[in-house]
mmCIF file of C-alpha atoms and ligand atoms in Angstrom:
data_model
loop_
_atom_site.group_PDB
_atom_site.id
_atom_site.type_symbol
_atom_site.label_atom_id
_atom_site.label_comp_id
_atom_site.label_asym_id
_atom_site.label_seq_id
_atom_site.Cartn_x
_atom_site.Cartn_y
_atom_site.Cartn_z
ATOM 1 C CA MET A 1 0.313 0.116 0.006
ATOM 2 C CA ILE A 2 1.924 2.842 1.469
ATOM 3 C CA GLY A 3 4.887 3.756 -1.402
ATOM 4 C CA ARG A 4 7.364 6.681 -0.574
ATOM 5 C CA LEU A 5 8.575 8.778 1.833
ATOM 6 C CA ASN A 6 7.709 11.905 1.550
ATOM 7 C CA HIS A 7 8.797 13.223 4.557
ATOM 8 C CA VAL A 8 9.767 13.182 8.592
ATOM 9 C CA ALA A 9 8.301 16.359 10.224
ATOM 10 C CA ILE A 10 10.134 17.490 13.449
ATOM 11 C CA ALA A 11 8.923 20.322 15.962
ATOM 12 C CA VAL A 12 11.293 21.728 17.024
ATOM 13 C CA ARG A 13 10.671 25.660 19.334
ATOM 14 C CA ASP A 14 13.110 27.422 16.797
ATOM 15 C CA LEU A 15 13.383 27.067 13.937
ATOM 16 C CA ASN A 16 15.869 29.457 13.349
ATOM 17 C CA ALA A 17 18.029 27.750 14.773
ATOM 18 C CA ALA A 18 16.907 24.702 13.417
ATOM 19 C CA VAL A 19 18.030 26.030 9.845
ATOM 20 C CA ALA A 20 21.004 27.188 11.508
ATOM 21 C CA THR A 21 21.873 23.383 12.680
ATOM 22 C CA TYR A 22 20.477 22.440 9.752
ATOM 23 C CA ARG A 23 22.186 24.530 6.663
ATOM 24 C CA ASN A 24 26.158 24.896 9.329
ATOM 25 C CA ALA A 25 26.391 21.693 10.968
ATOM 26 C CA LEU A 26 24.539 18.922 8.126
ATOM 27 C CA GLY A 27 25.565 21.756 4.958
ATOM 28 C CA ALA A 28 21.801 20.987 3.594
ATOM 29 C CA LYS A 29 19.578 23.023 1.157
ATOM 30 C CA VAL A 30 17.354 24.513 3.522
ATOM 31 C CA THR A 31 13.517 26.137 2.015
ATOM 32 C CA GLU A 32 12.616 30.280 3.108
ATOM 33 C CA ALA A 33 10.272 29.657 6.064
ATOM 34 C CA THR A 34 6.261 28.872 5.066
ATOM 35 C CA PRO A 35 3.779 30.486 7.991
ATOM 36 C CA GLN A 36 0.845 27.787 7.591
ATOM 37 C CA PRO A 37 -1.814 29.572 9.600
ATOM 38 C CA GLU A 38 -4.242 26.489 8.474
ATOM 39 C CA HIS A 39 -2.471 24.812 10.266
ATOM 40 C CA GLY A 40 -1.076 26.182 13.578
ATOM 41 C CA VAL A 41 2.293 25.507 12.492
ATOM 42 C CA THR A 42 5.249 27.370 10.207
ATOM 43 C CA VAL A 43 6.605 25.576 8.058
ATOM 44 C CA VAL A 44 10.379 24.803 6.305
ATOM 45 C CA PHE A 45 11.519 22.513 3.609
ATOM 46 C CA VAL A 46 15.525 20.358 3.530
ATOM 47 C CA GLU A 47 15.492 19.142 0.560
ATOM 48 C CA LEU A 48 16.763 15.861 0.262
ATOM 49 C CA PRO A 49 17.830 13.828 -2.987
ATOM 50 C CA ASN A 50 15.809 11.324 -2.061
ATOM 51 C CA THR A 51 13.075 12.888 0.688
ATOM 52 C CA LYS A 52 11.742 15.742 2.262
ATOM 53 C CA ILE A 53 12.433 16.472 6.200
ATOM 54 C CA GLU A 54 10.312 19.675 7.723
ATOM 55 C CA PHE A 55 10.525 21.467 10.538
ATOM 56 C CA LEU A 56 7.073 22.447 12.570
ATOM 57 C CA GLU A 57 7.108 25.709 14.992
ATOM 58 C CA PRO A 58 3.815 26.157 16.157
ATOM 59 C CA LEU A 59 2.162 29.048 15.195
ATOM 60 C CA GLY A 60 -0.688 31.069 16.538
ATOM 61 C CA GLU A 61 -2.891 29.903 19.490
ATOM 62 C CA ASN A 62 -3.903 26.070 19.379
ATOM 63 C CA SER A 63 -0.964 25.129 17.019
ATOM 64 C CA PRO A 64 -1.433 20.789 16.969
ATOM 65 C CA ILE A 65 1.752 21.071 17.319
ATOM 66 C CA ALA A 66 2.502 22.627 21.522
ATOM 67 C CA LYS A 67 1.072 19.368 22.902
ATOM 68 C CA PHE A 68 3.950 17.972 21.022
ATOM 69 C CA LEU A 69 6.902 20.463 22.196
ATOM 70 C CA GLU A 70 5.354 20.589 25.849
ATOM 71 C CA ARG A 71 6.329 16.267 26.381
ATOM 72 C CA ASN A 72 9.277 17.290 24.175
ATOM 73 C CA PRO A 73 10.515 20.407 25.147
ATOM 74 C CA ASP A 74 14.314 19.914 22.736
ATOM 75 C CA GLY A 75 11.991 19.026 19.795
ATOM 76 C CA GLY A 76 11.971 15.671 17.785
ATOM 77 C CA ILE A 77 10.619 13.795 15.570
ATOM 78 C CA HIS A 78 6.614 14.391 15.562
ATOM 79 C CA HIS A 79 5.176 12.993 12.340
ATOM 80 C CA VAL A 80 6.069 10.174 9.120
ATOM 81 C CA CYS A 81 4.667 10.713 6.640
ATOM 82 C CA TYR A 82 3.919 7.521 3.547
ATOM 83 C CA GLU A 83 2.715 8.379 0.087
ATOM 84 C CA VAL A 84 0.067 6.226 -1.493
ATOM 85 C CA ASP A 85 -1.742 5.855 -4.677
ATOM 86 C CA ASP A 86 -5.895 5.906 -3.858
ATOM 87 C CA ILE A 87 -5.815 7.848 0.270
ATOM 88 C CA LEU A 88 -9.547 6.847 0.116
ATOM 89 C CA ALA A 89 -8.713 2.920 -0.480
ATOM 90 C CA ALA A 90 -5.465 3.032 1.989
ATOM 91 C CA ARG A 91 -8.512 4.427 4.093
ATOM 92 C CA ASP A 92 -10.654 1.503 4.330
ATOM 93 C CA GLN A 93 -8.301 -0.950 3.802
ATOM 94 C CA LEU A 94 -6.583 0.218 7.060
ATOM 95 C CA LYS A 95 -9.951 0.816 9.694
ATOM 96 C CA ALA A 96 -10.881 -2.969 8.458
ATOM 97 C CA GLN A 97 -8.391 -4.010 9.944
ATOM 98 C CA GLY A 98 -8.987 -1.863 12.928
ATOM 99 C CA ALA A 99 -6.745 1.191 12.950
ATOM 100 C CA ARG A 100 -7.117 3.901 13.267
ATOM 101 C CA VAL A 101 -7.694 6.988 11.225
ATOM 102 C CA LEU A 102 -7.251 10.436 13.691
ATOM 103 C CA GLY A 103 -9.984 13.905 12.751
ATOM 104 C CA ASP A 104 -13.919 13.038 11.339
ATOM 105 C CA GLY A 105 -11.656 10.333 9.327
ATOM 106 C CA ASN A 106 -11.871 12.253 5.849
ATOM 107 C CA PRO A 107 -8.630 13.876 4.338
ATOM 108 C CA LYS A 108 -7.616 16.738 4.585
ATOM 109 C CA ILE A 109 -5.411 18.730 2.341
ATOM 110 C CA GLY A 110 -2.065 19.098 4.079
ATOM 111 C CA ALA A 111 0.880 21.585 3.963
ATOM 112 C CA HIS A 112 1.645 20.792 0.138
ATOM 113 C CA GLY A 113 -1.914 21.268 -1.163
ATOM 114 C CA LYS A 114 -2.001 16.545 -1.320
ATOM 115 C CA PRO A 115 -5.408 14.770 0.579
ATOM 116 C CA VAL A 116 -3.703 13.585 3.896
ATOM 117 C CA LEU A 117 -4.925 11.318 6.226
ATOM 118 C CA PHE A 118 -3.203 11.264 9.763
ATOM 119 C CA LEU A 119 -3.252 7.617 11.636
ATOM 120 C CA HIS A 120 -3.170 7.105 16.047
ATOM 121 C CA PRO A 121 -0.008 6.599 16.469
ATOM 122 C CA LYS A 122 -0.648 3.361 18.902
ATOM 123 C CA ASP A 123 -2.063 1.872 16.439
ATOM 124 C CA PHE A 124 1.484 2.539 14.324
ATOM 125 C CA LEU A 125 5.166 1.995 16.515
ATOM 126 C CA GLY A 126 4.151 5.085 19.122
ATOM 127 C CA THR A 127 4.447 6.979 15.749
ATOM 128 C CA LEU A 128 2.454 9.838 14.532
ATOM 129 C CA THR A 129 1.272 8.624 10.726
ATOM 130 C CA GLU A 130 0.777 10.746 8.041
ATOM 131 C CA LEU A 131 -0.909 9.251 3.795
ATOM 132 C CA GLU A 132 -0.805 11.550 1.794
ATOM 133 C CA GLN A 133 -2.459 10.378 -2.066
ATOM 134 C CA VAL A 134 0.486 12.509 -4.108
HETATM 135 CO CO1 CO B 1 3.512 15.810 7.942
#
């Protein structure tokens, strides 16, 4: 069902510090910060040859990553995202196996303008897992 690793998202408290670390210490190619108020985060993409890393910094009140950063004050891996061809078919197959889909169970338009769903971390090795239809 799953295809390529689309991205790994890392929640950070300080986007500028995160960018400096990846740019200076790791020599990574890093994009400009993009506020995404509808998702409650500001995002920077680290472009790697085979995938992306996304830094997520909380934006505004009720950011979906605020609680995660309370529990992980140094930041940390927030979710992984895998590509699927057909997100509704993937969802139905997963639900039939008892996996929990977060929210109302319907795909939302994610940070890349494509339909996404999130799967409950307790069903996937303690890791919040995003599916993106590409
Ligand atoms: Co994501």
